[in-house]
mmCIF file of C-alpha atoms and ligand atoms in Angstrom:
data_model
loop_
_atom_site.group_PDB
_atom_site.id
_atom_site.type_symbol
_atom_site.label_atom_id
_atom_site.label_comp_id
_atom_site.label_asym_id
_atom_site.label_seq_id
_atom_site.Cartn_x
_atom_site.Cartn_y
_atom_site.Cartn_z
ATOM 1 C CA MET A 1 -0.260 0.203 -0.242
ATOM 2 C CA LYS A 2 1.458 3.627 -0.893
ATOM 3 C CA ASN A 3 0.408 6.164 0.923
ATOM 4 C CA ILE A 4 0.156 9.842 -1.285
ATOM 5 C CA SER A 5 -0.256 13.188 -0.832
ATOM 6 C CA ILE A 6 -1.865 15.151 -3.926
ATOM 7 C CA ILE A 7 -1.021 18.968 -4.392
ATOM 8 C CA GLY A 8 -4.191 21.288 -6.073
ATOM 9 C CA CYS A 9 -7.711 19.680 -5.339
ATOM 10 C CA GLY A 10 -8.965 21.642 -9.097
ATOM 11 C CA ALA A 11 -10.184 19.632 -11.734
ATOM 12 C CA ILE A 12 -7.245 16.237 -11.705
ATOM 13 C CA GLY A 13 -6.850 15.994 -8.010
ATOM 14 C CA THR A 14 -10.325 15.917 -7.325
ATOM 15 C CA ASP A 15 -10.724 13.349 -9.322
ATOM 16 C CA LEU A 16 -7.685 11.703 -8.711
ATOM 17 C CA ALA A 17 -8.745 11.587 -4.903
ATOM 18 C CA LEU A 18 -11.577 10.308 -5.722
ATOM 19 C CA ALA A 19 -10.768 6.816 -7.242
ATOM 20 C CA ILE A 20 -8.195 6.493 -4.513
ATOM 21 C CA ASP A 21 -11.719 6.966 -2.315
ATOM 22 C CA LYS A 22 -13.176 4.837 -4.205
ATOM 23 C CA GLU A 23 -10.728 1.922 -4.134
ATOM 24 C CA ASN A 24 -10.541 2.475 -8.256
ATOM 25 C CA ILE A 25 -6.697 2.443 -7.823
ATOM 26 C CA LYS A 26 -5.621 0.350 -6.126
ATOM 27 C CA ASN A 27 -2.753 -0.044 -3.422
ATOM 28 C CA ALA A 28 -3.072 3.269 -2.954
ATOM 29 C CA LYS A 29 -4.091 5.085 0.368
ATOM 30 C CA LEU A 30 -5.040 9.213 0.013
ATOM 31 C CA VAL A 31 -3.086 10.683 3.415
ATOM 32 C CA SER A 32 -3.482 14.734 2.694
ATOM 33 C CA VAL A 33 -3.944 17.001 0.004
ATOM 34 C CA PHE A 34 -2.812 20.992 0.215
ATOM 35 C CA ASP A 35 -3.981 23.436 -1.961
ATOM 36 C CA SER A 36 -3.273 27.432 -1.419
ATOM 37 C CA GLN A 37 -6.897 28.094 -1.797
ATOM 38 C CA LYS A 38 -9.045 26.630 1.675
ATOM 39 C CA GLU A 39 -12.155 26.013 0.415
ATOM 40 C CA LYS A 40 -10.989 23.681 -2.419
ATOM 41 C CA GLY A 41 -9.288 21.603 0.119
ATOM 42 C CA GLU A 42 -12.233 21.768 1.895
ATOM 43 C CA GLY A 43 -14.505 21.181 -0.657
ATOM 44 C CA LEU A 44 -12.694 18.058 -1.503
ATOM 45 C CA VAL A 45 -12.098 15.998 1.731
ATOM 46 C CA LYS A 46 -15.918 16.717 1.982
ATOM 47 C CA ARG A 47 -16.589 14.613 -0.425
ATOM 48 C CA LEU A 48 -14.418 11.622 0.597
ATOM 49 C CA LYS A 49 -15.083 8.459 2.567
ATOM 50 C CA ASN A 50 -12.112 8.304 4.355
ATOM 51 C CA LYS A 51 -12.566 10.883 7.380
ATOM 52 C CA SER A 52 -8.393 10.566 8.580
ATOM 53 C CA VAL A 53 -7.214 13.050 5.376
ATOM 54 C CA THR A 54 -5.922 16.161 6.333
ATOM 55 C CA ASN A 55 -6.119 19.052 4.314
ATOM 56 C CA TYR A 56 -3.043 21.820 4.547
ATOM 57 C CA THR A 57 -3.357 25.343 3.549
ATOM 58 C CA ASP A 58 0.316 26.229 3.747
ATOM 59 C CA PHE A 59 2.990 24.392 2.019
ATOM 60 C CA LYS A 60 4.933 24.570 5.514
ATOM 61 C CA ASN A 61 2.660 22.483 7.668
ATOM 62 C CA PHE A 62 2.120 19.984 4.268
ATOM 63 C CA TYR A 63 6.243 19.386 3.212
ATOM 64 C CA GLY A 64 6.268 18.227 7.743
ATOM 65 C CA SER A 65 4.336 15.997 6.914
ATOM 66 C CA LEU A 66 5.421 14.344 3.650
ATOM 67 C CA LYS A 67 8.929 13.549 4.681
ATOM 68 C CA ASN A 68 7.094 10.108 7.242
ATOM 69 C CA GLU A 69 3.590 9.766 5.867
ATOM 70 C CA ALA A 70 3.926 10.209 1.747
ATOM 71 C CA ASP A 71 4.860 7.390 -0.781
ATOM 72 C CA VAL A 72 3.669 9.429 -3.734
ATOM 73 C CA ILE A 73 3.224 12.960 -4.393
ATOM 74 C CA VAL A 74 0.998 14.362 -6.961
ATOM 75 C CA GLU A 75 1.771 17.760 -8.051
ATOM 76 C CA CYS A 76 -1.615 19.187 -9.878
ATOM 77 C CA ALA A 77 -1.760 22.304 -9.192
ATOM 78 C CA SER A 78 -0.016 25.142 -11.361
ATOM 79 C CA GLN A 79 3.286 26.023 -13.301
ATOM 80 C CA GLN A 80 4.198 28.718 -10.662
ATOM 81 C CA ALA A 81 3.933 25.529 -7.553
ATOM 82 C CA VAL A 82 6.627 23.300 -9.837
ATOM 83 C CA LYS A 83 8.764 26.293 -9.053
ATOM 84 C CA ASN A 84 7.085 26.926 -5.339
ATOM 85 C CA TYR A 85 7.945 23.311 -4.407
ATOM 86 C CA LEU A 86 9.645 21.052 -6.867
ATOM 87 C CA PHE A 87 13.106 21.458 -5.283
ATOM 88 C CA ASP A 88 12.108 20.936 -1.501
ATOM 89 C CA LEU A 89 9.819 18.239 -3.008
ATOM 90 C CA LEU A 90 13.054 16.216 -3.977
ATOM 91 C CA LYS A 91 15.179 16.746 -1.330
ATOM 92 C CA LEU A 92 12.391 14.013 0.219
ATOM 93 C CA ASN A 93 13.708 10.900 -1.818
ATOM 94 C CA LYS A 94 9.690 10.033 -3.346
ATOM 95 C CA GLU A 95 8.049 9.036 -6.181
ATOM 96 C CA ILE A 96 6.975 12.881 -7.601
ATOM 97 C CA LEU A 97 3.780 12.463 -10.096
ATOM 98 C CA LEU A 98 4.122 15.899 -12.400
ATOM 99 C CA MET A 99 1.052 17.037 -14.444
ATOM 100 C CA SER A 100 1.978 20.601 -15.159
ATOM 101 C CA VAL A 101 4.939 19.913 -17.377
ATOM 102 C CA GLY A 102 4.676 23.326 -18.817
ATOM 103 C CA ALA A 103 7.073 24.452 -16.240
ATOM 104 C CA LEU A 104 10.247 21.937 -17.517
ATOM 105 C CA VAL A 105 9.930 24.221 -21.176
ATOM 106 C CA ASP A 106 12.848 25.986 -19.018
ATOM 107 C CA LYS A 107 15.207 24.449 -20.099
ATOM 108 C CA LYS A 108 17.701 25.184 -16.892
ATOM 109 C CA PHE A 109 15.453 25.002 -14.699
ATOM 110 C CA LEU A 110 14.871 20.924 -16.500
ATOM 111 C CA SER A 111 18.396 19.728 -16.151
ATOM 112 C CA ASN A 112 18.689 21.356 -12.387
ATOM 113 C CA ILE A 113 15.544 19.322 -11.750
ATOM 114 C CA GLU A 114 17.276 16.537 -13.026
ATOM 115 C CA LEU A 115 20.523 17.154 -11.574
ATOM 116 C CA SER A 116 18.479 17.641 -7.878
ATOM 117 C CA ALA A 117 15.950 14.209 -8.781
ATOM 118 C CA LYS A 118 19.765 12.412 -9.204
ATOM 119 C CA GLU A 119 21.080 13.433 -5.764
ATOM 120 C CA HIS A 120 18.036 12.470 -3.562
ATOM 121 C CA LYS A 121 16.779 9.768 -5.537
ATOM 122 C CA SER A 122 13.532 10.532 -6.447
ATOM 123 C CA THR A 123 11.651 10.469 -9.198
ATOM 124 C CA ILE A 124 9.520 12.354 -11.085
ATOM 125 C CA HIS A 125 6.969 10.847 -13.540
ATOM 126 C CA ILE A 126 4.989 12.543 -15.814
ATOM 127 C CA PRO A 127 2.003 10.456 -17.258
ATOM 128 C CA SER A 128 1.275 10.654 -20.844
ATOM 129 C CA GLY A 129 -1.764 13.605 -20.279
ATOM 130 C CA ALA A 130 -4.071 14.756 -22.543
ATOM 131 C CA ILE A 131 -2.456 13.003 -25.578
ATOM 132 C CA ALA A 132 -1.464 9.063 -26.825
ATOM 133 C CA GLY A 133 1.333 7.656 -28.130
ATOM 134 C CA ILE A 134 4.254 8.965 -25.671
ATOM 135 C CA ASP A 135 4.881 5.985 -25.021
ATOM 136 C CA ALA A 136 5.883 4.517 -28.666
ATOM 137 C CA ILE A 137 7.897 8.640 -29.411
ATOM 138 C CA LYS A 138 9.777 7.026 -26.465
ATOM 139 C CA SER A 139 11.061 3.929 -28.324
ATOM 140 C CA VAL A 140 12.138 5.872 -31.909
ATOM 141 C CA LYS A 141 13.075 8.978 -30.721
ATOM 142 C CA LYS A 142 16.674 7.601 -31.977
ATOM 143 C CA ASP A 143 15.046 7.334 -34.920
ATOM 144 C CA ILE A 144 13.157 10.945 -35.536
ATOM 145 C CA LYS A 145 13.584 12.918 -38.636
ATOM 146 C CA THR A 146 10.742 14.994 -38.212
ATOM 147 C CA ILE A 147 7.937 15.356 -35.369
ATOM 148 C CA ASN A 148 4.764 17.332 -35.611
ATOM 149 C CA LEU A 149 1.951 18.151 -33.172
ATOM 150 C CA THR A 150 -1.203 20.075 -35.215
ATOM 151 C CA THR A 151 -3.967 21.496 -32.534
ATOM 152 C CA THR A 152 -7.440 22.510 -33.631
ATOM 153 C CA LYS A 153 -9.326 24.696 -31.724
ATOM 154 C CA ASN A 154 -12.301 26.119 -31.746
ATOM 155 C CA PRO A 155 -11.494 30.140 -31.800
ATOM 156 C CA GLN A 156 -13.547 31.285 -28.291
ATOM 157 C CA SER A 157 -10.234 28.422 -26.775
ATOM 158 C CA LEU A 158 -7.095 30.510 -27.864
ATOM 159 C CA SER A 159 -9.136 33.768 -26.871
ATOM 160 C CA GLY A 160 -6.495 35.621 -24.431
ATOM 161 C CA ALA A 161 -3.891 33.714 -26.235
ATOM 162 C CA PRO A 162 -0.182 36.030 -26.714
ATOM 163 C CA PHE A 163 -0.380 35.435 -30.573
ATOM 164 C CA ILE A 164 -3.858 36.657 -30.564
ATOM 165 C CA VAL A 165 -3.601 39.273 -28.863
ATOM 166 C CA ASN A 166 0.046 40.905 -29.879
ATOM 167 C CA ASN A 167 -1.900 40.995 -33.408
ATOM 168 C CA LYS A 168 -5.095 41.808 -32.723
ATOM 169 C CA ILE A 169 -6.648 38.639 -34.009
ATOM 170 C CA ASP A 170 -10.647 39.397 -33.978
ATOM 171 C CA ILE A 171 -11.023 35.916 -33.543
ATOM 172 C CA LYS A 172 -14.974 36.293 -33.333
ATOM 173 C CA LYS A 173 -14.377 37.044 -37.115
ATOM 174 C CA ILE A 174 -13.058 33.247 -37.837
ATOM 175 C CA LYS A 175 -15.984 31.920 -39.312
ATOM 176 C CA ASN A 176 -14.049 28.713 -41.198
ATOM 177 C CA ARG A 177 -10.558 27.405 -40.636
ATOM 178 C CA LYS A 178 -7.873 28.906 -40.398
ATOM 179 C CA VAL A 179 -4.410 27.896 -39.431
ATOM 180 C CA LEU A 180 -2.902 30.676 -37.464
ATOM 181 C CA PHE A 181 0.197 29.379 -36.226
ATOM 182 C CA SER A 182 3.298 27.190 -37.004
ATOM 183 C CA GLY A 183 6.710 27.106 -36.019
ATOM 184 C CA THR A 184 8.920 25.055 -33.141
ATOM 185 C CA ALA A 185 6.844 23.797 -29.991
ATOM 186 C CA ASP A 186 9.538 26.316 -28.342
ATOM 187 C CA GLN A 187 7.816 29.063 -29.801
ATOM 188 C CA ALA A 188 4.233 28.003 -29.818
ATOM 189 C CA VAL A 189 4.060 27.214 -25.804
ATOM 190 C CA LYS A 190 5.247 30.376 -25.729
ATOM 191 C CA LEU A 191 2.682 31.720 -27.917
ATOM 192 C CA PHE A 192 -0.194 29.766 -26.883
ATOM 193 C CA PRO A 193 0.417 28.697 -22.962
ATOM 194 C CA ALA A 194 -2.773 27.382 -22.795
ATOM 195 C CA ASN A 195 -1.287 24.211 -25.112
ATOM 196 C CA ILE A 196 1.826 24.411 -23.511
ATOM 197 C CA ASN A 197 1.614 20.511 -21.250
ATOM 198 C CA VAL A 198 0.498 18.903 -24.853
ATOM 199 C CA ALA A 199 3.616 20.300 -26.367
ATOM 200 C CA ALA A 200 6.615 20.431 -23.531
ATOM 201 C CA ILE A 201 5.534 16.609 -23.053
ATOM 202 C CA LEU A 202 5.976 15.282 -27.134
ATOM 203 C CA SER A 203 8.775 17.829 -26.700
ATOM 204 C CA LEU A 204 9.864 16.097 -23.802
ATOM 205 C CA SER A 205 10.149 12.864 -25.629
ATOM 206 C CA GLY A 206 11.196 13.116 -28.358
ATOM 207 C CA ILE A 207 13.357 14.929 -30.030
ATOM 208 C CA GLY A 208 13.079 18.554 -27.792
ATOM 209 C CA PHE A 209 11.446 21.935 -27.917
ATOM 210 C CA LYS A 210 13.385 23.574 -31.352
ATOM 211 C CA LYS A 211 12.842 20.363 -33.371
ATOM 212 C CA THR A 212 9.368 19.439 -32.499
ATOM 213 C CA THR A 213 7.423 21.367 -35.005
ATOM 214 C CA VAL A 214 3.583 22.342 -34.408
ATOM 215 C CA ASN A 215 0.883 23.840 -36.293
ATOM 216 C CA ILE A 216 -2.390 25.804 -34.103
ATOM 217 C CA VAL A 217 -5.421 25.584 -36.152
ATOM 218 C CA ALA A 218 -8.845 27.738 -35.603
ATOM 219 C CA ASP A 219 -11.718 26.189 -36.603
ATOM 220 C CA PRO A 220 -15.611 28.050 -35.032
ATOM 221 C CA LYS A 221 -16.693 24.876 -36.256
ATOM 222 C CA ILE A 222 -15.096 21.834 -33.750
ATOM 223 C CA LYS A 223 -16.313 21.982 -30.194
ATOM 224 C CA ILE A 224 -13.242 19.637 -28.957
ATOM 225 C CA ASN A 225 -9.456 20.002 -29.010
ATOM 226 C CA GLN A 226 -8.348 17.889 -31.736
ATOM 227 C CA HIS A 227 -4.235 17.203 -31.567
ATOM 228 C CA GLU A 228 -2.864 15.757 -34.105
ATOM 229 C CA ILE A 229 0.512 14.104 -34.364
ATOM 230 C CA ASN A 230 2.840 13.251 -36.950
ATOM 231 C CA VAL A 231 6.396 11.588 -36.708
ATOM 232 C CA LYS A 232 8.362 10.167 -38.975
ATOM 233 C CA GLY A 233 12.061 8.960 -39.150
ATOM 234 C CA ASP A 234 14.027 5.614 -40.227
ATOM 235 C CA PHE A 235 11.646 3.550 -37.487
ATOM 236 C CA GLY A 236 8.829 4.068 -40.725
ATOM 237 C CA GLU A 237 5.567 6.707 -39.543
ATOM 238 C CA LEU A 238 3.531 7.635 -36.386
ATOM 239 C CA LEU A 239 0.181 9.459 -37.425
ATOM 240 C CA VAL A 240 -1.949 10.040 -33.759
ATOM 241 C CA THR A 241 -4.994 11.654 -33.448
ATOM 242 C CA ILE A 242 -6.669 12.671 -30.633
ATOM 243 C CA LYS A 243 -10.341 14.475 -30.321
ATOM 244 C CA ASN A 244 -10.352 15.390 -26.423
ATOM 245 C CA LYS A 245 -13.494 16.329 -24.544
ATOM 246 C CA PRO A 246 -12.850 18.853 -22.030
ATOM 247 C CA SER A 247 -13.472 18.223 -17.921
ATOM 248 C CA LYS A 248 -16.364 19.294 -17.025
ATOM 249 C CA SER A 249 -15.050 20.601 -13.427
ATOM 250 C CA ASN A 250 -12.118 22.253 -15.741
ATOM 251 C CA PRO A 251 -12.900 23.383 -19.628
ATOM 252 C CA LYS A 252 -8.971 23.957 -20.345
ATOM 253 C CA THR A 253 -8.196 20.753 -19.125
ATOM 254 C CA SER A 254 -8.587 17.534 -20.830
ATOM 255 C CA HIS A 255 -10.640 14.506 -19.603
ATOM 256 C CA LEU A 256 -8.543 12.486 -20.741
ATOM 257 C CA ALA A 257 -5.159 14.219 -19.134
ATOM 258 C CA ILE A 258 -7.279 13.064 -16.045
ATOM 259 C CA LEU A 259 -7.529 9.233 -16.401
ATOM 260 C CA SER A 260 -4.060 8.990 -17.626
ATOM 261 C CA ALA A 261 -2.852 10.632 -14.424
ATOM 262 C CA ILE A 262 -5.139 8.143 -12.966
ATOM 263 C CA GLU A 263 -3.831 5.436 -14.546
ATOM 264 C CA TYR A 264 -0.700 6.320 -14.339
ATOM 265 C CA LEU A 265 -1.269 6.011 -10.339
ATOM 266 C CA ASP A 266 -2.708 3.098 -10.152
ATOM 267 C CA GLY A 267 0.433 1.383 -12.529
ATOM 268 C CA LEU A 268 2.605 2.881 -10.144
ATOM 269 C CA CYS A 269 1.049 1.451 -6.594
ATOM 270 C CA ARG A 270 -0.098 -2.174 -8.437
ATOM 271 C CA ASP A 271 2.779 -4.998 -7.931
ATOM 272 C CA GLY A 272 2.624 -7.585 -10.488
ATOM 273 C CA ILE A 273 2.458 -7.247 -15.032
ATOM 274 C CA LYS A 274 2.658 -3.892 -15.401
ATOM 275 C CA ILE A 275 1.954 -2.802 -19.760
ATOM 276 C CA GLY A 276 3.017 -0.214 -21.945
ATOM 277 C CA THR A 277 6.943 1.162 -22.175
HETATM 278 N N1 LIG W 301 0.518 16.637 -18.099
HETATM 279 C C1 LIG W 301 -0.855 16.648 -18.309
HETATM 280 O O1 LIG W 301 -1.544 16.043 -20.053
HETATM 281 C C2 LIG W 301 -2.353 18.344 -17.893
HETATM 282 C C3 LIG W 301 -3.234 18.594 -19.084
HETATM 283 C C4 LIG W 301 -4.411 18.964 -17.899
HETATM 284 C C5 LIG W 301 -3.541 19.571 -16.988
HETATM 285 N N2 LIG W 301 -2.426 19.855 -16.314
HETATM 286 C C6 LIG W 301 -2.268 21.074 -15.799
HETATM 287 O O2 LIG W 301 -1.629 20.427 -14.746
HETATM 288 C C7 LIG W 301 -2.722 21.030 -13.457
HETATM 289 C C8 LIG W 301 -3.782 20.966 -12.937
HETATM 290 O O3 LIG W 301 -4.882 21.588 -13.744
HETATM 291 P P1 LIG W 301 -6.171 21.417 -13.180
HETATM 292 O O4 LIG W 301 -7.331 21.161 -14.260
HETATM 293 O O5 LIG W 301 -6.562 20.196 -11.694
HETATM 294 O O6 LIG W 301 -6.534 22.609 -12.756
HETATM 295 P P2 LIG W 301 -7.640 23.832 -11.927
HETATM 296 O O7 LIG W 301 -7.523 24.819 -12.401
HETATM 297 O O8 LIG W 301 -8.800 22.790 -11.726
HETATM 298 O O9 LIG W 301 -6.697 23.040 -10.020
HETATM 299 C C9 LIG W 301 -5.262 23.495 -9.912
HETATM 300 C C10 LIG W 301 -6.019 23.448 -8.195
HETATM 301 O O10 LIG W 301 -4.379 23.748 -7.836
HETATM 302 C C11 LIG W 301 -4.150 25.223 -6.777
HETATM 303 N N3 LIG W 301 -3.494 25.609 -6.552
HETATM 304 C C12 LIG W 301 -2.229 26.199 -7.502
HETATM 305 N N4 LIG W 301 -1.450 26.725 -7.957
HETATM 306 C C13 LIG W 301 -1.088 26.269 -6.746
HETATM 307 C C14 LIG W 301 0.560 26.909 -5.615
HETATM 308 N N5 LIG W 301 1.563 27.173 -5.513
HETATM 309 N N6 LIG W 301 0.391 26.163 -4.349
HETATM 310 C C15 LIG W 301 -0.994 25.190 -4.265
HETATM 311 N N7 LIG W 301 -2.280 25.342 -4.586
HETATM 312 C C16 LIG W 301 -2.248 25.772 -6.130
HETATM 313 C C17 LIG W 301 -5.485 25.714 -7.661
HETATM 314 O O11 LIG W 301 -6.073 26.470 -5.833
HETATM 315 C C18 LIG W 301 -6.721 25.115 -7.546
HETATM 316 O O12 LIG W 301 -6.825 24.112 -6.907
HETATM 317 C C19 LIG W 301 -2.044 22.994 -13.696
HETATM 318 O O13 LIG W 301 -0.714 23.229 -14.660
HETATM 319 C C20 LIG W 301 -2.655 21.898 -15.756
HETATM 320 O O14 LIG W 301 -2.181 23.357 -16.283
HETATM 321 C C21 LIG W 301 -1.714 19.387 -17.457
#
C-alpha cells in the first residue's frame, strides 16, 4: 500500500482523490491534500469516505508531514507550484507525479531538477496526459527525423493567447478553419501557453522543443480539442489523432489528462504485470 499526497484540489486533484477513495486505484491510500485556496481542499475532503485525510493550506506544514507520511506526491496545481515547491519535494527521496509539465519548458530549470532528482534519489513521473502515442515516440526517439503537432481548437478556446492579443486577431471574425501559427514547440508554448502541456510532453519524450514543430489551427465548427501527431523517421511513420472532450469541472483540462493521471498512479502503486513502455 502506498500513501499518496496531492498538491492542488482542482479538476485533476479532485478526480484523482475520488478514484483513490472509491478504490479504483489499487494499493493506494490518500493521506493528505494541499491547496493554497482553503475552500478547494475543504470541498474535496468533504466528498471523501476516508475521513482521516489531512487538508493543508500552508506549504510549510504540508511539507513537514510528507517525510514520514507520503510515498507518492502528486502535483496537479500549476506551473508556479512546480517552480515554488519542486526543489524542496525532491529532497525527500519520494516518487513525484507531475502534471504541470509546462514548467519544464525552461531548459535551465529542467536540467537543475534533473540533477537534484539524481542527487536525492527522487523520481519524477510524467503521465502522457492529454495525448497518446508517447510510449511509441519514446521508443523511436533516436530514429525521428520530423515530429509535428497540429492542434485544432475552437477560436473561443484560443482567446487571450499572446499570439491572438499581439496580432490583434478578432476571433469572432474567424468563420472558417484557419491555420494561425506554424513554428517550433519552443515558440508555440510562449505564444499559446494553454497548449503548453501537450507541446511539452511531446518535446520531452521526442527530440526537444526546438526540433518539434507545431501548427495551431482555429476552427469555429469544432467543439473539442484535437491533437494530430505526425512522426517520421527511419522506424517508419506514426500518426496519432486525439479528439479530447474537456473536463466538466475545468474546460481547459481534457478529460483524458485526468484519466491518464489516474492510470499512471494506479500503475505506480500496483505490483504484478505492467503494460506499455
Ligand atoms: N499534463 C497534462 O497533459 C495536463 C493536462 C491538463 C492540465 N494539466 C496541468 O495540471 C495542473 C492542474 O490542472 P487542473 O485542471 O486540475 O487545474 P485546476 O485549476 O482545476 O486546479 C488547480 C488547483 O491547484 C491549486 N493551486 C494552484 N497553484 C497552487 C500553488 N502554488 N499552491 C497550492 N495550490 C495551488 C488551485 O487553487 C486549484 O485548486 C495545471 O497546471 C494544468 O496546466 C496538465
